[in-house]
Amino acid sequence: MLNYTLRRLLMVIPTLLILVIFAFYLMRLAPGGPFTSERPLPPAVMANVLERYGMDEPLYVQLWTYIKNIICCFDFGPSFAQKDRTVNDVIAQGFPVTLTYGFWSAVFVLALGVPLGIIAALRHNGFWDYTMTGLAIFSQIFPNFVLAPLLVLLFTLSWGLLPGGGWNGGQWQYIVMPAIALGTSYMASVARLTRGSMLEVLGSPYIRTARAKGLPERTIILRHALKPALLPTLTYMGPVFVYMITGSVFVDVFFSTGGIGQDFIDGAYSRDYSILLGLAILYAVLTFALTLAVDLLYAWIDPKVRAGLS
Amino acid sequence: MIGAVKRRLNSANFADERAGEMVASRSFWADAGRRFLRNRMAVFSVGMLSVLVLFAIFGNLFSRWSFEEIDWNVLGRIKQDGGPSLENGHWFGVDELGRDLYARVVQGTRTSLLVGFIAGPVSVILGATLGALSGYYGGRFDRTVLGAYTIWLAIPYIIFFVVWQAFFGRSMSQMILVIILVNWTAGLLIVRGQVMMLKNREFVDAARMLGMSDLAIIFRHLAPNVLWVVVIYTSLVIPEVIMMESLVSFLGVGIQEPNTSLGALLSEGASTMTFGTLWQLGFPAAIFVLAQVSLFYIGDGLRDALDPKER
Amino acid sequence: MLSVENLHIRFRTGDGLVHAVNDVSFSVDAGSRLAVVGESGSGKSQIALAIMGLLAKNAEVEGRIMWDGQDLLATSNREMNRIRAREIGIIFQDPMSSLNPYMTIERQLTEIVEHHEGMSRRAARARALEVMDAVRIPDAKARLRAYPHEFSGGMRQRIVIAMALMCQPKLILADEPTTALDVTVQAQIMQLLQDVQSDLGTSVVLITHDLGVVAGFCEDVLVLYGGRVMETAKTMALFDQPGHPYTRGLLRAVPNIEDPSDALTAIPGSPPNQHRFPVACPFAPRCADVVDTCRETLPQLRDGRACLRPIEELT
Ligand SMILES: Nc1ncnc2c1ncn2[C@@H]1O[C@H](COP(=O)(O)OP(=O)(O)O)[C@@H](O)[C@H]1O
Ligand SMILES: [Mg+2]
């Protein structure tokens, strides 16, 4: 198990490196940069600016310096477009925000999606089953960027229950809508997946064996069926986290939470190399960490996989 | 179906065999067509989508304004006078800048459908080709492709999208290009699996013995047999691509003004809804939802009609 | 002890009703061993499931299944739970899939007695070890914490048998306990069942498609075809003089141990259409001794055989 973890971690490093190199060259080779504007700077000033940011050196030297600084001092360099702010400042300010509602959104996805899927499976073709099918189609058609305005329309503009945006130090009222907007469609997918796998498990021979033991239904569901039924959902959480990171960029922008998504988009507008690169690395690391966590959890839960790894 | 193909390939006259194979696959598609037509929701959705396509192509003819033109009469008083109206010819009202929303929605629908129907199929063809090669040749090539696939899927596409858009401009063709690049994995795995299954069948051996080259085998013999997978997959990718484009445009890094897309219109509508100009959100949202609903049910119908497992 | 009376089982499906079991009656006395034999699809498993009250949701049942004076078909699920495993145990066909892959062997064994006999975990573990020894699982103590996939097919089937024995039920339904196993392992498992049966005095209903398995083990045989009883007899008598053409066909399909060169002959033809309740002998289309009346009259079980032809006239 430890071995497997280490091997997975070792895989991540080259992947990240490729990503960094690729993104670095992509940005630098593209026309335009943070200092190109409508009115071009005088060449002398431009040279000065470039030197200040170390951009007068050859690209591979810049890349080397960049990677070295990250590894030795966890330093992603200064922002090019925002004066007196480093990338680390931007991350320190925005990341906790994104992480906070992202966490609650994941809780929402699992805490609602899983029970809904199980109930739908147990009451196959009943009210909850149909409710869930409806929800699944609804979420396919209303992606987060349609759902979010709808939520604001209802909860803020019509009923005045929740603030339509902002963060305010992370009070719960400010977390609710971002978390729901980010999570709803994955909640529906999780519910659908859980329902499907639960139905499959309930029809399996080993559940019939459990029934033949004369165990009460509750024990059969909780002790025998729940774990295998949740395994597919667990694997699906890897991709879900990847999608949710994409979604968080939208949520940060739409709800003005002050999370890193807004900085990322701003960085794109101002062609702020270091912000874009730094946040891209952060997003990638976050994805790898979450995916790895899911895989490890899976390996730990499934005895067959666990046995195969040790 | 395979059995029939196989028998024909083993017979003497190869030209006859080719013709015979075409007939066999034609009947498969005819059957599938019949099954699809029996699915009422899918047929209705095809109708709905056709109306949307016609709207995108010819909608302009019914518009009194172009999508860039500013109506100075309503500019200062959009909340009061900018709503949908028959008198001043703004069927859907005007947007925040006083431009005709009907013309803009037509334009936006055009962009979104164009992006979806070009980038979607091209991505799938790209992914399917890679998948077919990968499945056919196996070995190191297959491992490399699969490795790249796994890594690619683990990266949120928005990173690549935003970085690319920031530096290569935001025209329609750039948008289509970047969507294809982001989606190169579409259909890869499923076609790879199909080809791996098919390549050991007798009819492939027979073709090989007849001296056909690998590429000819892949494109002439295997491709028709995995076409159904590709069709199903394309029907899934198109709405996804439209969704992707809309999201990126919503974030402001998509299609550049004054051109627009459904996502950009949704974004503008959402940003002004506090002012009470709800039509600016409502019309684009309705068209978007309509497109997604019909694509969803068409995909559903295709799956039912084509997938052997569903039958 | 157990008596099945006029049991009918039908399944509602997309293409109409499937008549899986048609008017089957038999009884099992305490300590006796009955074999239920028939080709696959003849309804053997459904009878066992009906006794356990575990039929699929789309099943319709008719008739009576009397167990110690109680009709199991009229018993609520909750009360059935008191009979399952405690009074009637079942061994399912496929040991690969009938064990929960995500639970240790220990838990799958101990939960039975913990539930039915209120045993502590420790006492339950002791019982599990005892039973695992009885079914001859080597090194039982060390293997308690193992998962099913760590065992071979034969060992898994022993575990399944151990599960059925945990509460020492009065009756064990063994549904093709050896079908999924290698020939050498098959013999071991049958030997094991025999030993267990004679040690505990349990009654056994052995379900199988292979008359060869029956020979040394059961006193009585019930031959099923198309969900109907074709013949019932003492095993010795049945092997001596099979009273039904179908039984004769089955016997010809048993490998001859003395002369392996003797070619096996499967019965030609395919199983009957079960979408209608049979109105004629269901075996008639495949029968070597068929006469016209066979295609018109439904033979009733008389003197242990459901055949219209006199026994002397059979080939
Ligand atoms: N849930 C079900 N729905 C429809 N038909 C079923 C169902 N379960 C069993 N059957 C049918 O009942 C018949 C008898 O099955 P079974 O008792 O399992 O045969 P076997 O003698 O091989 O154990 C088969 O023809 C089978 O197709
Ligand atoms: Mg069976």
PDB file of C-alpha atoms in Angstrom, chain B residues 2 6-7 9-10 198-209:
ATOM      1  CA  ILE B   2     -20.258 -10.271 -38.458  1.00  0.00           C
ATOM      2  CA  LYS B   6     -17.229 -13.335 -42.615  1.00  0.00           C
ATOM      3  CA  ARG B   7     -18.897 -15.856 -44.865  1.00  0.00           C
ATOM      4  CA  LEU B   9     -15.274 -12.585 -47.293  1.00  0.00           C
ATOM      5  CA  ASN B  10     -14.365 -16.229 -47.498  1.00  0.00           C
ATOM      6  CA  LEU B 198     -12.969  -6.828 -33.809  1.00  0.00           C
ATOM      7  CA  LYS B 199      -9.390  -7.155 -34.942  1.00  0.00           C
ATOM      8  CA  ASN B 200      -9.254 -10.807 -34.000  1.00  0.00           C
ATOM      9  CA  ARG B 201     -12.325 -11.685 -36.014  1.00  0.00           C
ATOM     10  CA  GLU B 202     -11.944 -13.880 -39.049  1.00  0.00           C
ATOM     11  CA  PHE B 203     -12.951 -11.248 -41.557  1.00  0.00           C
ATOM     12  CA  VAL B 204      -9.953  -9.151 -40.576  1.00  0.00           C
ATOM     13  CA  ASP B 205      -7.654 -12.128 -40.948  1.00  0.00           C
ATOM     14  CA  ALA B 206      -9.200 -12.810 -44.322  1.00  0.00           C
ATOM     15  CA  ALA B 207      -8.588  -9.245 -45.438  1.00  0.00           C
ATOM     16  CA  ARG B 208      -5.034  -9.453 -44.227  1.00  0.00           C
ATOM     17  CA  MET B 209      -4.492 -12.641 -46.159  1.00  0.00           C
TER      18      MET B 209
END
